[in-house]
Coordinates of C-alpha atoms in Angstrom, one line a residue:
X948 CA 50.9 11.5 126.1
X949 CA 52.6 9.1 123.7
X950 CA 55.5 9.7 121.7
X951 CA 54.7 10.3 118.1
X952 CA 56.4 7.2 116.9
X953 CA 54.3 5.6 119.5
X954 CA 50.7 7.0 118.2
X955 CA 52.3 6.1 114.5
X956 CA 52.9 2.6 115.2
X957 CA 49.3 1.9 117.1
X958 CA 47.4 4.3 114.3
X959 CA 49.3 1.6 111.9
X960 CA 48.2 -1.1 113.8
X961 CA 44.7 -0.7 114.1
X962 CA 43.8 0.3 110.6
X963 CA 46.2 -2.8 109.4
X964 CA 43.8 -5.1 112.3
X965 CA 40.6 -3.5 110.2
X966 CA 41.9 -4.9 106.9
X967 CA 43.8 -1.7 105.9
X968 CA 47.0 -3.3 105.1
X969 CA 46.2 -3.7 101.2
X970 CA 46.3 0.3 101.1
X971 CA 50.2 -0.1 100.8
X972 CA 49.9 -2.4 97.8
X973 CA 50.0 -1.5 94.5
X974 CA 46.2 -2.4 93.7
X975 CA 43.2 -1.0 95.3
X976 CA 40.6 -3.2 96.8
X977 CA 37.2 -3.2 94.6
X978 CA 35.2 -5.9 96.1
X979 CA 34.5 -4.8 99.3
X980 CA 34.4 -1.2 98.9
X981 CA 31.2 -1.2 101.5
X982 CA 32.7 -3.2 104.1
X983 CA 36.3 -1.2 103.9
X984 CA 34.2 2.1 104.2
X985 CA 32.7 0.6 108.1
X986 CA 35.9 -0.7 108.7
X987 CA 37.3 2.4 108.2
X988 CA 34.6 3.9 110.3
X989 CA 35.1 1.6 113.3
X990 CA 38.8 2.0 113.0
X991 CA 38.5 5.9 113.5
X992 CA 36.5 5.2 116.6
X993 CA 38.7 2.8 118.4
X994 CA 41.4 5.4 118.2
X995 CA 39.9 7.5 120.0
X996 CA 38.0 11.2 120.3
X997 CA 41.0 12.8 117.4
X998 CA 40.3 10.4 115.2
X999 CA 36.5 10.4 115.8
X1000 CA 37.0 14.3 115.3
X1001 CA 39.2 13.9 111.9
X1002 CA 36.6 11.9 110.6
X1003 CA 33.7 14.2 111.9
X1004 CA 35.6 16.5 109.2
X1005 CA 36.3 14.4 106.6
X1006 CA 32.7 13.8 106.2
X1007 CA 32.0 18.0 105.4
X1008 CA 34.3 17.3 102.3
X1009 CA 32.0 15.3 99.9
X1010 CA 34.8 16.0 97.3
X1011 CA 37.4 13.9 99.6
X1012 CA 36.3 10.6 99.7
X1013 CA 33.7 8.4 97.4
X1014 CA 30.2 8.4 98.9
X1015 CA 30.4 5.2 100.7
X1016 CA 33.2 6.5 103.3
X1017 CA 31.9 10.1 103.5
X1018 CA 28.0 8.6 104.7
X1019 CA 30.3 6.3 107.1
X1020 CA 32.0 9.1 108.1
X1021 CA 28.8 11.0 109.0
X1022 CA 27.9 7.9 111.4
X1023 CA 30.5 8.8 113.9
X1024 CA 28.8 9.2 117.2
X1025 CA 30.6 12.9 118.7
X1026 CA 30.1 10.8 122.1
X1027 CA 33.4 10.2 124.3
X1028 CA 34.1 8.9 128.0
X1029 CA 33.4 12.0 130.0
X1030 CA 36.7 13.7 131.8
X1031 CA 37.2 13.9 135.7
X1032 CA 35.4 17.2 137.1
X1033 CA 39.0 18.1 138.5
X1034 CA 40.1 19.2 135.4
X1035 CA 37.2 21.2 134.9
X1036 CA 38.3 23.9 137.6
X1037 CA 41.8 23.7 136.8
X1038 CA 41.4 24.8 133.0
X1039 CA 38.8 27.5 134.7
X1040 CA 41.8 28.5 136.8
X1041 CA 43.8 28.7 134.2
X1042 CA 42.2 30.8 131.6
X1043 CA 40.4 33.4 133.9
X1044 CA 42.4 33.6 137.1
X1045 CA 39.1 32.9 139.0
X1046 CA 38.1 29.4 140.5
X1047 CA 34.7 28.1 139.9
X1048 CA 33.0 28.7 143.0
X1049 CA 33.9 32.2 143.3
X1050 CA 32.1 32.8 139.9
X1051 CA 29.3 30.5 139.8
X1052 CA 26.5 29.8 142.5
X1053 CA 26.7 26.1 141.5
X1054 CA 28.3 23.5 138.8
X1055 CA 27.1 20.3 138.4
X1056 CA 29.8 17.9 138.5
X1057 CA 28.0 15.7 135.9
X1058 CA 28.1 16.9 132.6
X1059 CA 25.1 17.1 129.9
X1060 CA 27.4 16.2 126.8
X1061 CA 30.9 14.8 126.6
X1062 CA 32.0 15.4 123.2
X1063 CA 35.2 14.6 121.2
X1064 CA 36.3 18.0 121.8
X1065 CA 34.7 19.0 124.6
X1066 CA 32.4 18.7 128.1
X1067 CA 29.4 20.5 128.4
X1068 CA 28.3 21.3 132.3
X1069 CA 24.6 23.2 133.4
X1070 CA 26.0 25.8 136.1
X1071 CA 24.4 29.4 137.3
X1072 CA 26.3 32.4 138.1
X1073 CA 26.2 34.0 141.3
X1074 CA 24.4 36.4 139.8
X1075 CA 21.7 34.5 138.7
X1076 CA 21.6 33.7 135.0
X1077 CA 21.2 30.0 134.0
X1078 CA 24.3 28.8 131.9
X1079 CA 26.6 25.8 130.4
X1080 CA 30.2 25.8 130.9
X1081 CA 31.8 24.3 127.9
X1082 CA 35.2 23.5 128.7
X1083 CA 38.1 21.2 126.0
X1084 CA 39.2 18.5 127.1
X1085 CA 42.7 18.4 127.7
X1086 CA 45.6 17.9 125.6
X1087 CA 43.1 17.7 122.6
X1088 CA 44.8 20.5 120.9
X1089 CA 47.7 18.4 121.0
X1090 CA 46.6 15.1 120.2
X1091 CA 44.6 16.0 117.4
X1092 CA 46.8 18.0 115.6
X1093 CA 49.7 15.4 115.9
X1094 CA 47.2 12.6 114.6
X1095 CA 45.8 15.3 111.3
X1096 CA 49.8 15.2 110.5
X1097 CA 50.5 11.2 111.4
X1098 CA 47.6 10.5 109.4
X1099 CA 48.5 12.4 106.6
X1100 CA 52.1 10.8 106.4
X1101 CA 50.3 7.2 106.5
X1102 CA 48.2 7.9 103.9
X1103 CA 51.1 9.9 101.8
X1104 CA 53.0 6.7 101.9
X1105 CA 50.0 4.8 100.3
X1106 CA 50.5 4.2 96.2
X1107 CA 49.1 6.2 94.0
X1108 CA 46.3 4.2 93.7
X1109 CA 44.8 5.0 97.3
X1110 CA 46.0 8.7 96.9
X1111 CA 43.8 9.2 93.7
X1112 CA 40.5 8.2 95.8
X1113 CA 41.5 12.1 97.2
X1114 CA 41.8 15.3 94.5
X1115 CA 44.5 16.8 96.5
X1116 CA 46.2 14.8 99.2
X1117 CA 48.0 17.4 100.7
X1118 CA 45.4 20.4 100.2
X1119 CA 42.9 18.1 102.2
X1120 CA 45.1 17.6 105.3
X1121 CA 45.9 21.2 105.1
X1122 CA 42.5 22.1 104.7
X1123 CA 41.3 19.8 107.7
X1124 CA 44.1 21.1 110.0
X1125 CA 43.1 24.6 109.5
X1126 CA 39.5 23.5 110.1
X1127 CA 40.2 22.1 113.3
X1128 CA 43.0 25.3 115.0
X1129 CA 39.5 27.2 114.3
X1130 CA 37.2 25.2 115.9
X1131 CA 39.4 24.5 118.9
X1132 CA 39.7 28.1 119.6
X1133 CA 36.2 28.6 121.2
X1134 CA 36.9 32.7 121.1
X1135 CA 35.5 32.3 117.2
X1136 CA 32.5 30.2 118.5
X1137 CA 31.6 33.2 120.9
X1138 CA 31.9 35.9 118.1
X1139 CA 29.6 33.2 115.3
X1140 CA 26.9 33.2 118.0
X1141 CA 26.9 36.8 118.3
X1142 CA 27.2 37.6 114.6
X1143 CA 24.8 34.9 114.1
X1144 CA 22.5 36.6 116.6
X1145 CA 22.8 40.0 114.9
X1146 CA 22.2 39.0 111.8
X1147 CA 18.9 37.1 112.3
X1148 CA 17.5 39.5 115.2
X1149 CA 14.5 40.4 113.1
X1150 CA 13.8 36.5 113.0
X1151 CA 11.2 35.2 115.2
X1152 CA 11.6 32.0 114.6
X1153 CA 15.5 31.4 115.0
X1154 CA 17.7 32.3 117.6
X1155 CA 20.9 31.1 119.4
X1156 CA 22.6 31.4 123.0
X1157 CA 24.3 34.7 124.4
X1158 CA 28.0 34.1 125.3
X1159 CA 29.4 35.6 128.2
X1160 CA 32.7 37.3 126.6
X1161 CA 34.0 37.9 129.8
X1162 CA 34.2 34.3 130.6
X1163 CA 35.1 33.1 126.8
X1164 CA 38.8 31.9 126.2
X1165 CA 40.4 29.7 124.1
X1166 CA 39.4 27.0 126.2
X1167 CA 36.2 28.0 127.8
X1168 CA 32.8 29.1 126.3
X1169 CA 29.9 30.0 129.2
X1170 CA 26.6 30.9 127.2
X1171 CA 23.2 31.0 127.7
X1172 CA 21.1 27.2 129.3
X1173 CA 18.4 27.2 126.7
X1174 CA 15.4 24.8 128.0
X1175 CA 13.6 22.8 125.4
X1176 CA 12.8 19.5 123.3
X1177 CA 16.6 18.8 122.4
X1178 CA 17.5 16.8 119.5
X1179 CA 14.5 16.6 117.6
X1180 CA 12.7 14.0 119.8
X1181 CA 9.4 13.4 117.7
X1182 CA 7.8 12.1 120.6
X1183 CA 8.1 15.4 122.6
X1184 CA 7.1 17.7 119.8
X1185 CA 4.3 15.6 119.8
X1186 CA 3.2 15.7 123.5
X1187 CA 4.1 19.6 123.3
X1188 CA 2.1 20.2 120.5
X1189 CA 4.4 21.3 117.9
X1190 CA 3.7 21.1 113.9
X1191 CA 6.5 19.1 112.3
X1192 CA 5.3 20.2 109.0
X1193 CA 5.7 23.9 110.8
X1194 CA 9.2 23.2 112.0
X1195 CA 10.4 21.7 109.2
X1196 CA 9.2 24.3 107.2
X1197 CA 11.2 27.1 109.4
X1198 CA 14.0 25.1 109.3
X1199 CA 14.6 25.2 105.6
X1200 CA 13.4 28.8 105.5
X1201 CA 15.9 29.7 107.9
X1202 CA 18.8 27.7 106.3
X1203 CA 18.2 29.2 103.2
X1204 CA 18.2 33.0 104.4
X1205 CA 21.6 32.6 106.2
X1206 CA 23.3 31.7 102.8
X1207 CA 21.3 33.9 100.6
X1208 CA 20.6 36.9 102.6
X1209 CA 23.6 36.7 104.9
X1210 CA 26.0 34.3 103.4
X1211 CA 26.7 33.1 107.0
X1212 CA 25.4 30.1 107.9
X1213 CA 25.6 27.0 110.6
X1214 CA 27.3 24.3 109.0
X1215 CA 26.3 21.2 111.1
X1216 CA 22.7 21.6 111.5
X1217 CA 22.2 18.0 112.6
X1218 CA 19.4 17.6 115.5
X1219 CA 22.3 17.3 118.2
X1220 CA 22.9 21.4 117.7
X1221 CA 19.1 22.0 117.7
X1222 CA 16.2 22.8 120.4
X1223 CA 13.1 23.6 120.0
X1224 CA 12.5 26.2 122.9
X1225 CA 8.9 28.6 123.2
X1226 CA 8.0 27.8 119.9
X1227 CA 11.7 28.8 118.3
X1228 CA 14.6 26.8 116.6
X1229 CA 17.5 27.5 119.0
X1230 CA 20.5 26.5 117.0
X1231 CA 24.0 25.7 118.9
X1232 CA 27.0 24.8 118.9
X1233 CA 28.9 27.0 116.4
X1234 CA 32.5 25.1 115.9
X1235 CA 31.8 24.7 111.8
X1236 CA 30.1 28.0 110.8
X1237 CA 30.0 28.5 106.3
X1238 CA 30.8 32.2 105.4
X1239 CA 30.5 32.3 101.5
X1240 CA 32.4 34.9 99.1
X1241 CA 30.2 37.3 97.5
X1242 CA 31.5 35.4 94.5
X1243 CA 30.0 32.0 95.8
X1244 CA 27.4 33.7 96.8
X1245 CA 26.8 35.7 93.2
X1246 CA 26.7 32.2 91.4
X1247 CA 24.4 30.6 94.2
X1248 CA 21.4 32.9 93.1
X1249 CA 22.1 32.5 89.8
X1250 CA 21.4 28.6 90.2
X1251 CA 18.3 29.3 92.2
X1252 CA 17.1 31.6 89.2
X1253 CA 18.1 28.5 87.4
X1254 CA 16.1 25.9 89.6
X1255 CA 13.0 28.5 89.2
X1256 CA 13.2 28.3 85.6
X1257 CA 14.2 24.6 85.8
X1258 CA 17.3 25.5 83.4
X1259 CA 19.4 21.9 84.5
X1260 CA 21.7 23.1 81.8
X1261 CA 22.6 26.6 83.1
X1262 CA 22.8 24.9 86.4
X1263 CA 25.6 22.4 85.2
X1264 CA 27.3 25.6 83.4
X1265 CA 27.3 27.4 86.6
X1266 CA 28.5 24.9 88.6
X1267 CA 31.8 24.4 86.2
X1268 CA 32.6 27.4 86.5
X1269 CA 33.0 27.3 90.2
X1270 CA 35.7 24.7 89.7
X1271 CA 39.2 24.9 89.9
X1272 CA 40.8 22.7 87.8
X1273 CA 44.0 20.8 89.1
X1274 CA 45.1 19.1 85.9
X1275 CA 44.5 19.2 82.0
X1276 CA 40.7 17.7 81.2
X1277 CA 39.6 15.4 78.1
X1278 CA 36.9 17.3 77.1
X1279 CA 35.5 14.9 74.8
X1280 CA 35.1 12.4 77.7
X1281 CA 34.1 15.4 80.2
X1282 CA 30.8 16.7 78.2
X1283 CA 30.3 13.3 77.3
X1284 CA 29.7 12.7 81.1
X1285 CA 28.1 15.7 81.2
X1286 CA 25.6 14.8 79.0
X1287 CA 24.6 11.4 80.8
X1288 CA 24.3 13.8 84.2
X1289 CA 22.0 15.9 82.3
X1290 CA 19.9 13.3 81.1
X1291 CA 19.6 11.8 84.5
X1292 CA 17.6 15.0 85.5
X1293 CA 16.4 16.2 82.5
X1294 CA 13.4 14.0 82.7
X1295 CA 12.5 15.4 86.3
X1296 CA 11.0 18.2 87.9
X1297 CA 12.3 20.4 90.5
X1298 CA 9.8 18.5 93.0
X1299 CA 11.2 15.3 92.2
X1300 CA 14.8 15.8 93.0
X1301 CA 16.8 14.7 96.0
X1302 CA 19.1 16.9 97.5
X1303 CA 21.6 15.2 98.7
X1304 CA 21.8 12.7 95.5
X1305 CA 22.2 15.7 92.9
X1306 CA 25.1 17.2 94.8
X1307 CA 27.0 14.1 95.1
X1308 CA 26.4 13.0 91.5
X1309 CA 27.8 16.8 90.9
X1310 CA 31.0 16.2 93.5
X1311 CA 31.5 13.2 91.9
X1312 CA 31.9 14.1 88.2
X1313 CA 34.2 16.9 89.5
X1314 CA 36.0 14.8 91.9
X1315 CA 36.5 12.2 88.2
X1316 CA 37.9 14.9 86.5
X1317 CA 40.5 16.5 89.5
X1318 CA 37.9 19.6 89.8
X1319 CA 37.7 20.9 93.2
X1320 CA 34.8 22.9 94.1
X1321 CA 35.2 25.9 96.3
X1322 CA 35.3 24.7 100.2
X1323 CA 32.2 27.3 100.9
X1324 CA 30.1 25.4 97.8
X1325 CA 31.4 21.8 99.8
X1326 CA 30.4 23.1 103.1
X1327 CA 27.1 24.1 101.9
X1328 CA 26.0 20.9 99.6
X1329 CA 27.3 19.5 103.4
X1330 CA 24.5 21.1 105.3
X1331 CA 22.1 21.1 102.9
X1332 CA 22.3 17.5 102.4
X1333 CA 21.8 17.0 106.3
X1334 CA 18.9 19.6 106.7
X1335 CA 17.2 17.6 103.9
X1336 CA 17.5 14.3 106.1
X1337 CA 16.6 16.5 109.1
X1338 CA 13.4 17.2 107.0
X1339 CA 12.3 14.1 105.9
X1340 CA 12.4 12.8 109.8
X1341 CA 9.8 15.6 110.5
X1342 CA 8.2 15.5 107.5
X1343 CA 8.7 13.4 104.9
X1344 CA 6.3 14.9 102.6
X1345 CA 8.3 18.2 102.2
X1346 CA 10.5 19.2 99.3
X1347 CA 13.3 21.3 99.9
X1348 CA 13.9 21.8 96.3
X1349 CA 10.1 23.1 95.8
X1350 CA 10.4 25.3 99.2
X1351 CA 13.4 26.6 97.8
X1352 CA 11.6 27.4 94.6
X1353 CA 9.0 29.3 97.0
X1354 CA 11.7 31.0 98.7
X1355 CA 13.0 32.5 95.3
X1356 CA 9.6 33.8 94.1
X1357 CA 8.4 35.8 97.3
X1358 CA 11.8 36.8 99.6
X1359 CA 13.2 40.3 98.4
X1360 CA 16.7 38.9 99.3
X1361 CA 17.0 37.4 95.9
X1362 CA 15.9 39.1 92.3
X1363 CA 14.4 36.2 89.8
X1364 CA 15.5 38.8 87.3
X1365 CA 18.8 40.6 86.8
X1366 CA 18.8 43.8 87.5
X1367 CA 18.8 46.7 85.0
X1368 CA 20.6 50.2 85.7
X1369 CA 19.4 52.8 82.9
X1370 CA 23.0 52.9 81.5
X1371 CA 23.0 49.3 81.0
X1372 CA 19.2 49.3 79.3
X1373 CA 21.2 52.5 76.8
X1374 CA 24.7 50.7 76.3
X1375 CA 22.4 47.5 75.6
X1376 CA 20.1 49.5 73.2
X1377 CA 23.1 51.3 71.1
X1378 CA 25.0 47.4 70.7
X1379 CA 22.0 46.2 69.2
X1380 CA 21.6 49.3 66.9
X1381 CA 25.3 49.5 66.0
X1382 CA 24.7 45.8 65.2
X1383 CA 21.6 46.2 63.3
X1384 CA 22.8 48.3 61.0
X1385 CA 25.8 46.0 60.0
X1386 CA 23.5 43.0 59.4
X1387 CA 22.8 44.0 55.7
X1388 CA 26.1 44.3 54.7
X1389 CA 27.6 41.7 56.3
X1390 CA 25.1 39.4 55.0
X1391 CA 25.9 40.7 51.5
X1392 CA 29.7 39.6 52.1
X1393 CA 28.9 36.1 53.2
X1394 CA 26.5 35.4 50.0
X1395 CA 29.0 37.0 47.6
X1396 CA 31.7 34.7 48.9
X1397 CA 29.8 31.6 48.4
X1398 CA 28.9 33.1 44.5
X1399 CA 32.3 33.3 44.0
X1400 CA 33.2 29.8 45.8
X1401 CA 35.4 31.3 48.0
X1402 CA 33.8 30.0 50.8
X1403 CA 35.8 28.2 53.3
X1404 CA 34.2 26.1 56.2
X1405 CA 36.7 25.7 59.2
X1406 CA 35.6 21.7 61.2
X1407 CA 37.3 21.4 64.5
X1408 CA 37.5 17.5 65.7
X1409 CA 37.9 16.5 68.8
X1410 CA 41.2 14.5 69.0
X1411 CA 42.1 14.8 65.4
X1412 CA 45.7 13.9 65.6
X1413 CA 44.4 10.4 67.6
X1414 CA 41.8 10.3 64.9
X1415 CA 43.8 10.5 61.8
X1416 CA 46.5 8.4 62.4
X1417 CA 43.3 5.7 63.1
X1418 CA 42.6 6.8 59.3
X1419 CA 46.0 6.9 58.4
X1420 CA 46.8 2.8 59.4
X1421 CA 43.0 2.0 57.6
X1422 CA 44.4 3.4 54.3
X1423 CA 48.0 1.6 54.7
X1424 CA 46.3 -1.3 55.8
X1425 CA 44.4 -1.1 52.7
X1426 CA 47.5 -0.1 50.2
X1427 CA 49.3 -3.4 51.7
X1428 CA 46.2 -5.5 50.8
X1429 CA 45.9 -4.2 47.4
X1430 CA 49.2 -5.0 46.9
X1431 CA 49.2 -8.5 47.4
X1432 CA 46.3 -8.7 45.6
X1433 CA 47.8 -7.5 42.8
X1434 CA 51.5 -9.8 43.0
X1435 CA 49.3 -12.9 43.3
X1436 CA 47.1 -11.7 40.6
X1437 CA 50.3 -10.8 38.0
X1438 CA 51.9 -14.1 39.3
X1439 CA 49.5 -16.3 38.0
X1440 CA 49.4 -14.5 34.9
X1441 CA 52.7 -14.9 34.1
X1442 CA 52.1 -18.8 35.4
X1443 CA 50.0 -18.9 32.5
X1444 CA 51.3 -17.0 29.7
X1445 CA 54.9 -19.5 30.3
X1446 CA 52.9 -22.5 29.8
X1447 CA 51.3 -21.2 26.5
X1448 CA 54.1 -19.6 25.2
X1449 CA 57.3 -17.8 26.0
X1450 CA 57.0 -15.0 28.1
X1451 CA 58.9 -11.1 27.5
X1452 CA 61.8 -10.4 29.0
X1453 CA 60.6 -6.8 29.4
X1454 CA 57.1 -8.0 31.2
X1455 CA 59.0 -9.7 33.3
X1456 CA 61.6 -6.8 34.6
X1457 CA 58.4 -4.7 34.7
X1458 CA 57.1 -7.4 37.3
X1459 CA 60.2 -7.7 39.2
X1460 CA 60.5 -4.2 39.2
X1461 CA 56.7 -3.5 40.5
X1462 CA 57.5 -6.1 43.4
X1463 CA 60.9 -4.0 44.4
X1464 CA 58.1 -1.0 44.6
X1465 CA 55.9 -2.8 46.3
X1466 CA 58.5 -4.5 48.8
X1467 CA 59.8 -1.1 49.6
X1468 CA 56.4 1.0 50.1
X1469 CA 55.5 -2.3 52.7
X1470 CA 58.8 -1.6 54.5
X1471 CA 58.4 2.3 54.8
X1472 CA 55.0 1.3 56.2
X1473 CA 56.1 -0.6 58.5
X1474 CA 58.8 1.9 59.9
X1475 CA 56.4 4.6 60.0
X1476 CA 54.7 2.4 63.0
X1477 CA 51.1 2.9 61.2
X1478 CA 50.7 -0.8 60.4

């Protein structure tokens, strides 16, 4: 394992060999903003399975990064050299005590995936039962946490200029280091896949592995071999006679009942962790799993009341709320954007919209304005953004938008109204009583006070200081020019009137005396700064 100055100095050296070196400048690139987001892409893969992990992450946070790095992200192939079979039974040795050929019947030595994380082997116990043996690979613990924290102090040590393409530097690194201590502690994928199980057990279309908890460690998940079409080949579902209309169809349906029936849903549902096995979508590996608050959850139904009665602007309001706000916002500039969101969809029905483009135009006014969305919300426009390409590979022909609209109307797991208790219907009833009965008088107030001409209107402008100090140099701009207007003008009176005859004394004190004036109201002008 290499020192840590080590991994710094070849981490520096690779992203400076892919044209990174202008991040330490004071100006950001602009021209090439597609080619630095491949680059970026191809330097995360020659550094290896951490770094190809790190950015596996990175692209789950739409907020992080503009959308030209997060989609590059989202190309990084989860494929790695595969590690020697020795290692295999030594980590088995040392998390259960047992070797492997005491426990299973057999273990082939060549693996079925070698991931970034881990190796996947097909093995059956001596028992009987068909299973994979998902073992880490080693040292990744270590080497991926240390490169999350050398990354984060190359990237601290870019100018502000780099560090603003992020809404919170250090959040994010905290955020994907945390991300990463859960998903490499394979206990928590055990208890998602049984929780996961549970929860959709009256589902006959999903289902997931069984993990054997006896032989689940930190390092170590043995679950269920699940048989089956993997990855979503077309050609298969074709030969096996499948529907892709059908699957895609119980795909969406599925999604959509773990976040609004359960709020607890898989949160890389890409066709790698799918299989299509007797007629069921078998969903696996569980390392990212979303778990939304009931608050998240609260404000998610009340946007898909919104999409059923195509409110867009109860929609935006909702999704502000859900914000947190980092630092002060212009809101003249804010709703201004705002607006130009709105009309972009506006004009559209539900049926028209793409997923995956209305969430990042949302992520990317917030990410303008320093507003980070809730990581749940992120996680979630995530996996619905990759079930919607998911879908349009089976069937491109299907809406989720317009299934989701479907979903609303006939699933009991979501009211299109708000609910009414009896004591809410009676406190409702006496407000608008109480409130009837004060309409006539108060209406008698307001048209007496404009009969009298007391009434005052009260105008709130947006930037007014800004705004009148704009007013403020017009009008001084304009006393200076009527000024000189007015010297020249008396000047060549007085020009005259010497010619034709001798000129007052007085007149001309009163002249000198109006140019002192005038000479001194230029000068406080110009002091004031409002020239």
């Amino acid at each position: 394992m290499k020192s840590n100055r080590e991994r710094l100095r070849e981490i520096a050296s690779v992203l400076a060999s892919y044209g990174f070196g202008h991040i330490y400048r004071t100006r950001l690139r602009t021209k090439h903003k597609e080619q630095d987001a491949r680059n970026l892409r191809l330097a995360f893969e020659e550094l290896g399975p951490s770094f190809i992990k790190i950015g596996q992450i990175i692209s789950t946070r739409q907020d992080l990064l503009p959308p030209s790095y997060i989609n590059e992200m989202s190309k990084l192939r989860d494929d790695a050299p595969p590690f020697p079979y020795s290692d295999i039974k030594r980590i088995f040795r040392e998390e259960f005590k047992e070797s492997l050929d005491d426990v299973f019947e057999w273990v082939d030595e060549k693996p079925i995936a070698s991931a970034s994380v881990a190796q996947v082997h097909r093995a059956r116990f001596v028992t009987g039962e068909e299973v994979v043996v998902k073992v880490q690979r080693p040292e990744i613990e270590e080497n991926l946490l240390r490169d999350i924290k050398l990354f984060s102090r190359i990237v601290s040590m870019a100018p502000e200029t780099v560090k603003e393409m992020l809404v919170d530097v250090e959040a994010a690194f905290k955020e994907i280091e945390e991300t990463t201590r859960r998903e490499l502690d394979f206990r928590n994928e055990g208890q998602a896949l049984i929780k996961f199980k549970h929860l959709n057990k009256d589902n006959d279309a999903v289902t997931v592995p069984t993990p054997y908890l006896p032989y689940t460690s930190k390092r170590v998940l043995v679950e269920d071999y699940v048989s089956g079409i993997r990855s979503l080949n077309l050609q298969q579902i074709r030969e096996e006679g499948y529907v892709k209309k059908d699957i895609a169809e119980k795909l969406v349906f599925s999604i959509l009942s773990q976040v609004f029936k359960d709020g607890y849903f898989h949160g890389d549902p890409h066709p790698g962790n799918i299989i299509l096995s007797n007629n069921k979508i078998v969903f696996i590996d569980f390392g990212i799993v979303g778990e939304l608050s009931e608050a998240v959850k609260k404000d998610l139904i009340k946007m898909m009341r919104a999409i059923v009665f195509e409110d867009i602007d109860q929609l935006m309001n909702l999704l502000l709320q859900m914000a947190i706000t980092k630092e002060k916002v212009d809101r003249f500039e804010f709703s201004e954007d705002l607006d130009d969101f709105y009309q972009t969809y506006i004009s559209k029905s539900f049926g028209q919209i793409n997923l995956s483009t209305f969430f990042s135009d949302v992520l990317h006014v917030t990410r303008k304005y320093k507003m980070v969305m809730p990581n749940d919300f992120i996680l979630l426009a995530k996996t619905l953004t990759i079930v919607e390409g998911v879908v349009t590979d089976l069937h491109p022909d299907i809406n989720i938008m317009e299934i989701a609209s479907d979903y609303i109307k006939t699933s009991d797991d979501i009211e299109i109204f708000e609910a009414f208790s009896a004591s809410k219907v009676k406190m409702g009833a006496y407000k608008l009583a109480a409130d009837s009965l004060k309409f006539p008088s108060a209406l008698k107030r307001a048209l007496d006070t404009v009969n009298n001409g007391r009434l005052m209107v009260h105008i709130d402008l947006v930037h007014f200081e800004e705004k009148w100090r704009e007013v403020n140099k017009m009008v001084n701009r304009l006393v200076f020019a009527v000024i000189i207007a007015a010297l020249i003008l008396a000047s060549a009176i007085i020009f005259v009137m010497a010619e034709a005859a001798g000129v007052s004394i007085f007149a001309i004190i009163i002249f000198i005396g109006a140019g002192i004036m005038g000479l001194w109201l230029l000068i406080s002008i110009i002091k004031s700064g409002t020239l």
